[in-house]
Coordinates of C-alpha atoms in Angstrom, one line a residue:
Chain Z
X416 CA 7.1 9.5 -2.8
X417 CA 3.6 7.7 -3.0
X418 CA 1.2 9.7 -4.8
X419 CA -2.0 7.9 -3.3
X420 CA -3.7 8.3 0.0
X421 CA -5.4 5.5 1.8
X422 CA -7.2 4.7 5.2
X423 CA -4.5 2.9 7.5
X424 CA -7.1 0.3 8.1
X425 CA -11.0 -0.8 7.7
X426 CA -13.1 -3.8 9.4
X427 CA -15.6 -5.4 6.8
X428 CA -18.4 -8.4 7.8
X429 CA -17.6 -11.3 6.2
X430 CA -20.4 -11.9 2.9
X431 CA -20.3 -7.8 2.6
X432 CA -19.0 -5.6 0.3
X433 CA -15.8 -4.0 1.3
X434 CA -14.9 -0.6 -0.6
X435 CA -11.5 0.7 0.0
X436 CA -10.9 4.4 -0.9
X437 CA -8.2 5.9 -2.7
X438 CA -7.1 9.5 -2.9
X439 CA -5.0 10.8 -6.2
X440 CA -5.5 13.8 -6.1
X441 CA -2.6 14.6 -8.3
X442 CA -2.7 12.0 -10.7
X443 CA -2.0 13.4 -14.4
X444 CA -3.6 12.4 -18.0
X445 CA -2.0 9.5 -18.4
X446 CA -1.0 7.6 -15.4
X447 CA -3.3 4.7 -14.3
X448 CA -4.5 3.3 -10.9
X449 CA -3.6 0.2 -10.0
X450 CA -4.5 -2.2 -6.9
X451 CA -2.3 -5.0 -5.0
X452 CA -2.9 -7.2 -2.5
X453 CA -0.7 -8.6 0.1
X454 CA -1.9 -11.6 2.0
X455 CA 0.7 -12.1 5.0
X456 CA 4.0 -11.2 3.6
X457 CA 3.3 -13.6 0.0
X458 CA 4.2 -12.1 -2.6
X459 CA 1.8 -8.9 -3.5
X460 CA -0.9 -9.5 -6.2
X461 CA -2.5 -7.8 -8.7
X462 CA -6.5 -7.1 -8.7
X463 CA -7.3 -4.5 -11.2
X464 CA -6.4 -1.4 -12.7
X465 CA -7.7 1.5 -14.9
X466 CA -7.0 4.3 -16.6
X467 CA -10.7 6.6 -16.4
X468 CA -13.5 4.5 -17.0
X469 CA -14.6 1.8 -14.3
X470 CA -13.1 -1.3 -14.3
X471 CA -14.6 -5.1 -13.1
X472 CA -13.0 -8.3 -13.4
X473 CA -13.5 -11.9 -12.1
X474 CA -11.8 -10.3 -8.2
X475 CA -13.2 -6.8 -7.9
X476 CA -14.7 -3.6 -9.2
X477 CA -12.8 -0.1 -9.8
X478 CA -14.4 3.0 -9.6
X479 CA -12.6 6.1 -10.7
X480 CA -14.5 9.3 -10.4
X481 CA -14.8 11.7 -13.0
X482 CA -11.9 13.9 -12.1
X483 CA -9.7 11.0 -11.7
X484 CA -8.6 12.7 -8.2
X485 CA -9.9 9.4 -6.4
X486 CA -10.8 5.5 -6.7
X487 CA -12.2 3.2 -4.7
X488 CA -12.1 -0.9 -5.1
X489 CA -14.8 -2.9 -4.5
X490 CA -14.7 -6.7 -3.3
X491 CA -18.5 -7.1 -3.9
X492 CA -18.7 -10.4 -1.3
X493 CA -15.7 -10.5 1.0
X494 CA -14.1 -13.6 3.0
X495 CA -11.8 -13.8 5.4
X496 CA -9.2 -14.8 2.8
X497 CA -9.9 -11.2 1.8
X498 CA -7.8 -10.2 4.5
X499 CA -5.1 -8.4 3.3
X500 CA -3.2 -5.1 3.1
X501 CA -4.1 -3.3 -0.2
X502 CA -2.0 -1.3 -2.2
X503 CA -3.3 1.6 -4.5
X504 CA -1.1 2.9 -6.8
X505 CA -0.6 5.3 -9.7
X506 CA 1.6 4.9 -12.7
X507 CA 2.4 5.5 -16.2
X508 CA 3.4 1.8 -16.2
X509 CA 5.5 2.8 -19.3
X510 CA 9.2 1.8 -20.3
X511 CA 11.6 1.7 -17.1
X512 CA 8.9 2.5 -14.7
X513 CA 8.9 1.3 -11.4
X514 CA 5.8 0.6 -8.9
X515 CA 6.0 3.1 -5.4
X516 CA 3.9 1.3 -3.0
X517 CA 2.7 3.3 0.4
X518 CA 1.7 2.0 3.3
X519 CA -1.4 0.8 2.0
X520 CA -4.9 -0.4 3.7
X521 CA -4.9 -3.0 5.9
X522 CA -8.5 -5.0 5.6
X523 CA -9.7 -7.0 7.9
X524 CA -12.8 -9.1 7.3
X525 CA -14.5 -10.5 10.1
X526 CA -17.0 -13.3 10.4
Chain J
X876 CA 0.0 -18.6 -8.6
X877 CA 1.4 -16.0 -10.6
X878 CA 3.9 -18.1 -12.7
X879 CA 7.1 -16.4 -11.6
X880 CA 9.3 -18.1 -9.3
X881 CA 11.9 -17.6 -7.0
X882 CA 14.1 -19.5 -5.1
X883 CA 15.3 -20.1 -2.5
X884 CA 12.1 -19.4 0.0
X885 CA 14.3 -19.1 3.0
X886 CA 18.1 -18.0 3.0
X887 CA 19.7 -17.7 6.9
X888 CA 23.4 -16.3 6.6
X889 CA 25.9 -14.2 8.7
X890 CA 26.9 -10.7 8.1
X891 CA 29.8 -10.1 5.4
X892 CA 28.7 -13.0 3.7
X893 CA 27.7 -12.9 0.0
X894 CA 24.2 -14.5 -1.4
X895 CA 22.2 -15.0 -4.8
X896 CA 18.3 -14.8 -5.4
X897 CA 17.0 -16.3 -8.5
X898 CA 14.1 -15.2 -10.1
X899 CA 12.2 -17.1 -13.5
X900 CA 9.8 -14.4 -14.9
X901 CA 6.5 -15.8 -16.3
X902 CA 6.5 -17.6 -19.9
X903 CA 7.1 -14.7 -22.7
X904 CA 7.8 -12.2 -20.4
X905 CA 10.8 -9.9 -20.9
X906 CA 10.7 -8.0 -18.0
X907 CA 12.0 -8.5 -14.5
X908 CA 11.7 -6.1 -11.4
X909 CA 13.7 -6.8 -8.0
X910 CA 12.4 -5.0 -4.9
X911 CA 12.8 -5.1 -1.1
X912 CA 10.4 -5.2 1.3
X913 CA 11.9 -4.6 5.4
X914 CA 9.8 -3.9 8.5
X915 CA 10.9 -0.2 8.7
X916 CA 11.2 0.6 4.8
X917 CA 8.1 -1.0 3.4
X918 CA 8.2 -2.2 -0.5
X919 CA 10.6 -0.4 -2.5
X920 CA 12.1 -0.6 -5.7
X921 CA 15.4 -2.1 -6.7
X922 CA 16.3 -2.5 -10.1
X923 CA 15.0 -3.6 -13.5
X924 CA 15.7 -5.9 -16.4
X925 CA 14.3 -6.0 -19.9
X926 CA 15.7 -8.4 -22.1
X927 CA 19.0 -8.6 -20.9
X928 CA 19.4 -5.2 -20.2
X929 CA 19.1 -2.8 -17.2
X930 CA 16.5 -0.8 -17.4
X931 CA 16.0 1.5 -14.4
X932 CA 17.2 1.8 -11.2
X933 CA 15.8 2.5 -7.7
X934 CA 17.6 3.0 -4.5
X935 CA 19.5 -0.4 -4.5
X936 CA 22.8 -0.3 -2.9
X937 CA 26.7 -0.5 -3.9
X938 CA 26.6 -4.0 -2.6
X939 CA 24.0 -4.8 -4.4
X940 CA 24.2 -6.4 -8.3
X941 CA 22.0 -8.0 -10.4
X942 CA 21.3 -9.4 -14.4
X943 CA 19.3 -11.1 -16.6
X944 CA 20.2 -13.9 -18.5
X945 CA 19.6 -15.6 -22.0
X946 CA 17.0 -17.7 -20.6
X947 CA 15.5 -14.8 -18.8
X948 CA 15.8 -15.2 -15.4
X949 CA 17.1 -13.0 -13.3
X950 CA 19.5 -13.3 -10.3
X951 CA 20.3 -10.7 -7.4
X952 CA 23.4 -10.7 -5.7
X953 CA 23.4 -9.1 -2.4
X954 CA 27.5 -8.7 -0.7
X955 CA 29.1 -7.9 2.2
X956 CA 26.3 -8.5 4.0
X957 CA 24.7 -6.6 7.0
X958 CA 22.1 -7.0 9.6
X959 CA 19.7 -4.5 7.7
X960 CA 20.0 -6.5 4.8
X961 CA 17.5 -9.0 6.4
X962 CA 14.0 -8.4 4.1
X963 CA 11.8 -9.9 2.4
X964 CA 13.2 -9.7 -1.4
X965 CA 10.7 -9.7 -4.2
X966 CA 10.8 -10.4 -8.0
X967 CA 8.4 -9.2 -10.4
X968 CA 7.8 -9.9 -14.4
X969 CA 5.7 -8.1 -17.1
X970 CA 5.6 -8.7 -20.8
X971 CA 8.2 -5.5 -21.7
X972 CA 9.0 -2.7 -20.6
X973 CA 5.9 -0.8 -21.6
X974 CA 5.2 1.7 -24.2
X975 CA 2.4 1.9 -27.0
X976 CA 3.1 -1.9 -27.4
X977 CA 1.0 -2.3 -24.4
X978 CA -1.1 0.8 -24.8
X979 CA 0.6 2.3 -22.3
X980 CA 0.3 -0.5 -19.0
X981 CA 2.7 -2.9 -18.2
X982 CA 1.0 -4.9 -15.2
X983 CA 3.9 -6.7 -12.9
X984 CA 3.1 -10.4 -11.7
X985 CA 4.9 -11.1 -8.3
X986 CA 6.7 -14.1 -7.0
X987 CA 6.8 -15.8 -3.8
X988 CA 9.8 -14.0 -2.3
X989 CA 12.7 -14.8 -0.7
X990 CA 13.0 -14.0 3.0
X991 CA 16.6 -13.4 3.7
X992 CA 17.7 -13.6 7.3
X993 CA 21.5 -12.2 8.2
X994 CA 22.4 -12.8 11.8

């Protein structure tokens, strides 16, 4: 019962950005979005998240538009390390909650 | 590195046979998640633990058990063993179980995994 929609898979240049889309079309007031990463079956790893305004940290960039109804992160330089499948993800995140990971976006950067 | 740890990395058993994951949340965290991740299911939810307690549960089976100690770690018992049961099994921590204590997020930190193998 994921709530997100993402690309089954993008190709990014090694050194470029890489923006991965995310559609939430039915996200309500307050859940947040949130990314993962999962390099090669380790465990998966938090990036960022965000409730409505954009969000930046030390790993990537999240943009949420307006009406909240989609996000996309941004990995302003990738590497091949970069390489991952990429989970987006929206939830209250509150008491008992419980992440639903989809099939996610597989990213592969190439040099 | 995340801080939570899980042990063993590797577990190789036969069906009907009874194993124990162990999980060690990150330092102050109160939280710990279990969930499953197999080829055909992707990652799904198991169960959770705050502070000694169960908090919510997700499609985890009969067979399957699990608690949280004093100390905080958290172990998951899987029994009676079957072939399906072979799956990467993942712990998660966070620092509670959410609420306005954390204005409303509760980000989960990931271990390492366990991959369980039942031939």
């Amino acid at each position: 019962d994921a709530k997100t929609t993402q690309p089954p898979s993008m190709d990014c240049a090694e050194g470029r950005a890489a923006n991965l889309p995310c559609n939430h079309s039915t996200i309500s007031g307050n859940e947040y979005v949130y990314w993962y990463r999962q390099i090669h079956s380790q465990g998966p790893q938090y990036i960022i998240h965000g409730l409505k305004n954009n969000e930046t940290n030390e790993m990537a960039s999240l943009i949420i538009t307006e009406d909240r109804k989609s996000s996309t992160l941004i990995l302003p330089h990738a590497t091949l390390r970069d390489t991952a499948v990429y989970y987006c993800i929206v939830t209250i995140m509150e008491y008992g909650n419980k992440l639903v990971f989809g099939a996610g976006t597989i990213l592969r950067v190439k040099s | 590195d995340s801080g939570v740890t899980q042990t063993p990395k590797h577990l190789i058993t036969a069906t009907g046979q009874r194993v124990t994951l162990r999980c060690s949340p990150r330092s102050g965290d109160l939280s710990v998640y279990w969930y499953q991740q197999s080829l055909d299911q992707g990652l799904q939810f198991l169960i959770q633990y705050y502070n000694g307690e169960e908090r919510a549960k997700g499609n985890i089976l009969e067979r399957f058990s699990a608690q949280q100690f004093p100390d905080l770690h958290s172990e998951l018992n899987l029994s009676s063993l079957e072939l399906g049961d072979s799956a990467l099994y993942f712990c998660a921590s966070s620092v509670d179980a959410g609420g306005s204590g954390s204005g409303g997020t509760d980000t989960q930190y990931f271990g390492p995994g366990t991959r369980l193998t039942v031939l």
